[in-house]
Each structure stands twice: as structure tokens, then as C-alpha cells.
C-alpha positions as CSV (number, residue, x, y, z in Angstrom):
1,M,-18.9,6.4,26.0
2,S,-15.7,5.1,24.5
3,A,-12.3,7.2,25.5
4,I,-12.3,8.4,21.6
5,D,-15.9,9.4,20.4
6,P,-19.6,9.3,21.8
7,L,-19.8,5.6,20.2
8,P,-20.7,2.7,22.4
9,P,-17.7,0.3,23.5
10,L,-16.9,-2.2,20.9
11,R,-17.7,-4.9,23.0
12,E,-21.1,-3.8,23.0
13,V,-21.4,-3.3,19.2
14,I,-20.2,-6.8,18.7
15,A,-22.8,-8.4,21.4
16,R,-25.4,-6.4,19.6
17,H,-24.8,-7.4,15.7
18,G,-23.8,-10.8,16.8
19,L,-20.4,-10.3,15.0
20,M,-18.5,-13.6,16.6
21,A,-15.2,-13.9,14.2
22,K,-15.0,-16.1,11.5
23,K,-12.0,-18.3,11.2
24,A,-12.7,-18.6,7.8
25,L,-12.2,-15.0,6.8
26,G,-9.3,-14.4,9.0
27,Q,-10.9,-12.2,11.5
28,N,-9.0,-11.0,15.1
29,F,-11.1,-8.3,16.2
30,L,-9.5,-5.7,18.4
31,L,-11.1,-4.3,20.9
32,D,-8.9,-1.7,22.5
33,L,-9.6,1.4,21.2
34,N,-6.0,2.7,22.8
35,L,-4.5,0.1,20.8
36,T,-6.3,0.8,17.3
37,G,-5.3,4.6,18.4
38,R,-1.7,4.0,18.3
39,I,-1.8,1.9,15.0
40,A,-3.9,4.8,13.5
41,R,-0.9,7.6,15.0
42,A,1.8,4.9,13.1
43,S,0.8,6.1,10.0
44,G,2.2,9.4,10.9
45,P,-0.3,12.7,10.8
46,L,-3.6,11.9,10.0
47,E,-5.3,15.3,9.6
48,G,-7.4,15.5,6.6
49,A,-5.7,12.7,5.3
50,T,-7.3,9.7,2.8
51,V,-7.0,6.1,4.3
52,V,-7.8,3.1,2.5
53,E,-9.0,0.5,5.3
54,V,-9.0,-3.3,4.3
55,G,-11.0,-5.5,6.7
56,P,-12.5,-2.9,9.4
57,G,-14.9,-5.9,10.9
58,P,-17.0,-4.1,13.6
59,G,-14.4,-0.6,13.0
60,G,-12.4,0.1,16.0
61,L,-9.1,0.9,13.9
62,T,-11.8,2.7,11.7
63,R,-13.1,4.6,14.5
64,A,-9.4,5.6,15.5
65,L,-8.6,7.0,12.2
66,L,-11.6,9.3,12.3
67,A,-11.2,10.5,15.9
68,G,-7.6,11.4,15.0
69,G,-8.3,13.4,12.1
70,A,-8.7,11.7,9.1
71,G,-10.3,13.2,6.4
72,R,-11.9,10.2,4.7
73,V,-11.7,6.4,5.1
74,I,-12.2,4.4,2.6
75,A,-12.9,0.5,4.0
76,I,-13.4,-2.6,2.3
77,E,-15.5,-5.2,3.9
78,R,-16.1,-8.8,2.7
79,D,-18.4,-9.6,6.0
80,A,-21.8,-8.3,5.3
81,R,-22.7,-8.8,8.9
82,C,-20.3,-5.9,9.8
83,L,-22.2,-3.4,7.5
84,P,-24.4,-2.4,10.2
85,A,-22.1,-1.6,13.2
86,L,-20.0,0.1,10.1
87,A,-22.9,2.4,9.5
88,E,-23.5,3.4,12.5
89,I,-19.7,5.0,12.5
90,A,-20.8,6.5,9.1
91,A,-23.6,8.0,10.3
92,A,-21.2,9.2,13.4
93,Y,-18.9,10.8,11.1
94,P,-20.7,12.2,8.2
95,G,-19.4,12.2,5.0
96,R,-16.1,10.7,6.1
97,L,-16.5,7.2,5.8
98,E,-17.3,5.5,2.7
99,V,-17.7,1.4,2.8
100,I,-17.4,-1.0,0.2
101,E,-18.5,-4.2,0.2
102,G,-16.2,-6.4,-1.4
103,D,-13.5,-8.9,-1.5
104,A,-10.1,-6.8,-1.3
105,L,-8.1,-9.8,-3.2
106,K,-10.4,-8.5,-6.3
107,V,-10.6,-4.7,-5.8
108,D,-8.6,-2.0,-8.0
109,F,-7.2,0.1,-5.3
110,G,-5.8,2.5,-7.5
111,T,-8.8,3.6,-8.8
112,L,-10.2,4.2,-5.0
113,T,-9.1,7.2,-4.6
114,G,-9.9,9.4,-7.7
115,G,-5.9,10.2,-7.7
116,A,-5.7,11.8,-4.7
117,P,-2.9,11.0,-2.5
118,A,-3.9,8.0,0.3
119,R,-2.1,5.8,2.8
120,I,-3.2,2.1,3.6
121,V,-4.1,1.4,7.3
122,A,-5.4,-1.4,8.3
123,N,-5.3,-4.7,10.9
124,L,-5.0,-7.4,7.6
125,P,-7.2,-10.3,7.8
126,Y,-4.1,-13.0,8.8
127,N,-5.5,-15.3,5.6
128,V,-4.8,-12.5,2.6
129,G,-2.1,-10.2,4.7
130,T,0.6,-11.8,2.5
131,N,-1.1,-11.9,-1.1
132,L,-2.7,-7.8,-0.7
133,L,1.2,-6.5,0.2
134,T,2.6,-8.5,-2.7
135,G,0.0,-6.9,-4.7
136,W,0.8,-3.4,-3.2
137,L,4.5,-3.9,-4.0
138,T,4.5,-5.5,-7.3
139,G,2.3,-2.8,-8.8
140,E,4.0,-1.8,-12.6
141,A,3.4,1.8,-12.3
142,W,5.9,3.3,-9.7
143,P,5.7,5.4,-7.4
144,P,2.4,3.9,-6.3
145,W,-1.0,5.5,-5.7
146,Y,-0.4,5.2,-2.0
147,Q,2.0,7.1,-0.1
148,S,2.4,5.0,2.9
149,L,1.3,1.3,4.5
150,T,1.0,1.0,8.0
151,L,0.1,-2.9,8.6
152,M,-0.5,-5.4,10.8
153,F,1.0,-9.1,10.2
154,Q,1.7,-12.2,12.3
155,K,5.0,-11.3,14.0
156,E,7.2,-14.1,11.6
157,V,5.8,-12.5,8.4
158,A,6.7,-9.1,9.7
159,Q,10.1,-10.4,10.6
160,R,10.0,-11.2,6.8
161,I,9.3,-8.0,5.2
162,V,12.1,-6.5,7.0
163,A,14.6,-9.1,7.0
164,P,18.1,-8.3,6.0
165,P,19.9,-10.7,3.7
166,G,21.7,-13.5,5.6
167,S,18.9,-13.4,8.1
168,D,16.8,-16.8,8.8
169,P,13.4,-14.6,7.5
170,Y,14.9,-13.5,4.5
171,G,13.5,-14.5,1.1
172,R,11.2,-13.3,-1.7
173,L,9.0,-10.8,0.5
174,G,12.3,-9.0,1.8
175,V,13.9,-8.6,-1.1
176,L,10.3,-7.3,-2.8
177,A,9.8,-5.3,0.1
178,G,13.3,-4.2,0.3
179,W,13.7,-3.2,-3.1
180,R,10.5,-0.8,-3.4
181,T,10.3,0.4,0.3
182,T,11.8,1.4,3.5
183,A,10.1,-1.4,6.1
184,R,10.2,-1.2,10.1
185,I,8.6,-3.1,12.4
186,M,6.8,-0.1,14.8
187,F,5.7,-2.5,17.4
188,D,4.5,-6.0,18.6
189,V,0.9,-6.3,19.8
190,A,0.1,-9.2,22.2
191,P,-2.9,-11.8,21.5
192,S,-4.6,-10.7,24.6
193,A,-5.7,-7.4,22.5
194,F,-7.7,-9.6,20.3
195,V,-11.0,-11.5,20.2
196,P,-10.5,-14.3,19.8
197,P,-7.4,-14.1,20.9
198,P,-4.7,-15.7,18.0
199,K,-2.4,-18.4,19.4
200,I,0.7,-15.6,18.0
201,T,2.2,-11.9,18.5
202,S,1.1,-9.7,15.8
203,S,3.5,-6.7,14.8
204,V,2.8,-3.6,12.7
205,V,5.4,-2.7,9.9
206,H,5.5,0.7,8.1
207,L,6.6,0.9,4.7
208,V,7.2,4.0,2.5
209,P,7.5,3.7,-1.1
210,R,11.0,4.5,-2.4
211,A,11.0,7.4,-5.2
212,E,13.4,5.6,-7.0
213,P,14.4,1.7,-6.4
214,L,17.3,-0.1,-8.3
215,P,16.3,-0.3,-12.1
216,C,14.4,-3.8,-12.9
217,A,11.6,-5.4,-14.3
218,V,9.4,-6.7,-11.1
219,K,7.6,-9.8,-13.5
220,M,11.5,-10.8,-13.7
221,L,12.7,-10.2,-10.0
222,E,9.9,-12.3,-8.9
223,R,10.3,-15.2,-11.3
224,V,14.0,-15.2,-10.3
225,T,13.3,-14.7,-6.5
226,L,11.0,-17.6,-7.0
227,A,13.5,-19.9,-8.5
228,A,16.1,-18.8,-6.2
229,F,14.4,-18.9,-3.0
230,G,12.3,-22.0,-4.4
231,Q,15.2,-23.8,-3.1
232,R,16.6,-21.5,-0.7
233,R,19.2,-24.2,0.4
234,K,20.6,-24.9,-2.3
235,M,23.5,-23.3,-4.5
236,I,21.9,-20.7,-6.9
237,R,23.8,-22.6,-9.9
238,Q,21.0,-25.1,-9.1
239,S,18.2,-22.9,-8.0
240,L,18.2,-21.0,-10.6
241,K,17.9,-23.8,-13.1
242,G,14.3,-22.9,-12.5
243,L,14.4,-20.0,-14.5
244,G,14.5,-22.6,-17.8
245,R,17.6,-21.8,-18.8
246,D,21.2,-22.7,-17.9
247,P,21.9,-19.9,-14.9
248,M,26.1,-19.9,-15.4
249,P,26.1,-17.3,-18.1
250,L,23.9,-15.0,-15.9
251,I,25.6,-15.7,-12.9
252,E,28.9,-15.1,-14.5
253,A,27.5,-11.7,-15.9
254,A,26.3,-10.4,-12.4
255,G,29.2,-11.1,-10.9
256,L,28.1,-13.7,-8.7
257,D,29.7,-16.8,-7.1
258,P,27.6,-20.2,-8.2
259,T,28.3,-21.7,-4.9
260,E,26.1,-19.0,-3.0
261,R,22.6,-19.3,-1.5
262,A,19.9,-17.4,-2.1
263,E,19.9,-16.4,1.3
264,N,23.0,-14.4,1.1
265,L,22.3,-12.1,-2.1
266,T,21.5,-8.8,-1.4
267,I,18.7,-7.1,-3.2
268,D,21.2,-5.4,-5.3
269,D,22.4,-9.1,-6.3
270,F,18.8,-10.1,-7.2
271,C,17.8,-6.6,-9.6
272,R,21.1,-7.4,-11.3
273,L,19.9,-11.1,-12.0
274,A,16.5,-10.0,-13.2
275,R,18.0,-7.3,-15.5
276,L,20.1,-9.6,-16.9
277,A,17.7,-12.3,-17.3
278,A,15.4,-9.8,-19.0
279,G,17.9,-9.4,-21.4
């Protein structure tokens, strides 16, 4: 018996269903149900909540969310081998777990909950985590369909998400996350918590959408940050030529020093550049 529900321990579930983690799918399974419970609680009070989970695998975090009181969990799993294990969880929590087999990068997340308020909680597969987060941060509609994001990343990626201007990890991801959300690292997770253990430490990040981010066209902000950080060690008078135009009028109109580098520009600076570039 596990500590949180009557289902078998995860090691037994994995062995019974032959669920060896696949490196090609970026899988690293969390077996410590105390730890998965901590991740679930980091998203806030769960009672009655609707939660979207990506990459549940054998269902450790899924079980923690349901045991913690989530009214509905929608789990998206690409690996068909995991579906029988997830079906056992669904049977233990009747009517509260919906499993969707598919690639999360191809899912229309905005339609999953039927308009009900929801949050995203996930131990994201390492190989798609950044792409998924970027997609959630750059939706045209804002405020977005989700209330919060509680996600596990490689620690290096987590540091990039919360990085302030002027710091080494600061880049495109930090600009996008800082522009549209407030983000903070909740805690780190040691490699030993996973099966198989990765070679790096992981971190859980909690992001809450800002109701009114600085006005800016998201596609143009993406273009400006791509150009600026694509050559981050060069002065912006050089790197912003990647926009396909003479950047000096933009830089001057934005009131910026053309000899500055991207890593020292604030989110407000990037938004101002994007507004001007959009005309």
C-alpha cells in the first residue's frame, strides 16, 4: 500500500507493466510519492481544481494530484505503454481522470477544459519542456486559459526562466516569462529522485500569468529577442540587424544606448523595441 492511496507502489507498477523509461521520449520517472505530493501542493490548493498534466508516465504525480483533492485531471501521454497503468489510477478515482494519448506539442490546450479554469502541473519530458512552455507563454489571447503553471525542468532551464536582466542565464526565455508571468523557483530535485537518475539537478518552477503585461505584439517580441540574443555578445546596433533593417532608428526611438548588449536590456526595453518595430 502506498502512503497516499490504495494503489500499489510505483516500483511495482513499473515492473508489472514493463515501463522502462525511454531516453528518446525524455522520460525520467519520479517514484517518491512524498515528492510528487510536494510538487502537486506547489501549484496551490487542489480541492476541486481542474489540472492538466503532460507526460504522466506511470502516474506518480497524477496520483498525488488526485489524492490531494483535484476534481479533474486531464493527462496527456504519448507513450502507449503507460496507458494501462494510468487506467488503473482512473479506476481508483472514478470520473476524475481523463487520459489523452497523444503528442503534447500537437494538442490544442485551449479546448481541453471546455472553458473551465485550470492549471498546468507537470514533470515535463526534458526534450520538449522548453518548447511547451514557450507555446504557453506566447498565445495570442491573454490572460491565457490556464491560471498557473507548476513545472519541473532541468535546473539550468529553470534558472533561465526566472533570470533577471544582467545575469548570465538571462535570455529569450527569461524575457518571455518575465513579460507575461511572475515566475519563481519553488525547490530543487536531486537526480536520485528519478528512475533512471539524470545527470543533472531539476527544479520546480511556478508561474502565474500577469493580468496586464506591458503592451506588445508577441510575434514581434519573439523576433526582436531572437535577433538580440542570437548574437548576445554583440552590441545591439549590430545584433538587431537580424531584423532585416537598419536598427539605429529603432534604438534611438527607444532611447537605448546602441553599444549596449541584449543581456543588459530590461523587459520594458524589449517591449518598447517590439512596439516600435511593429510600427
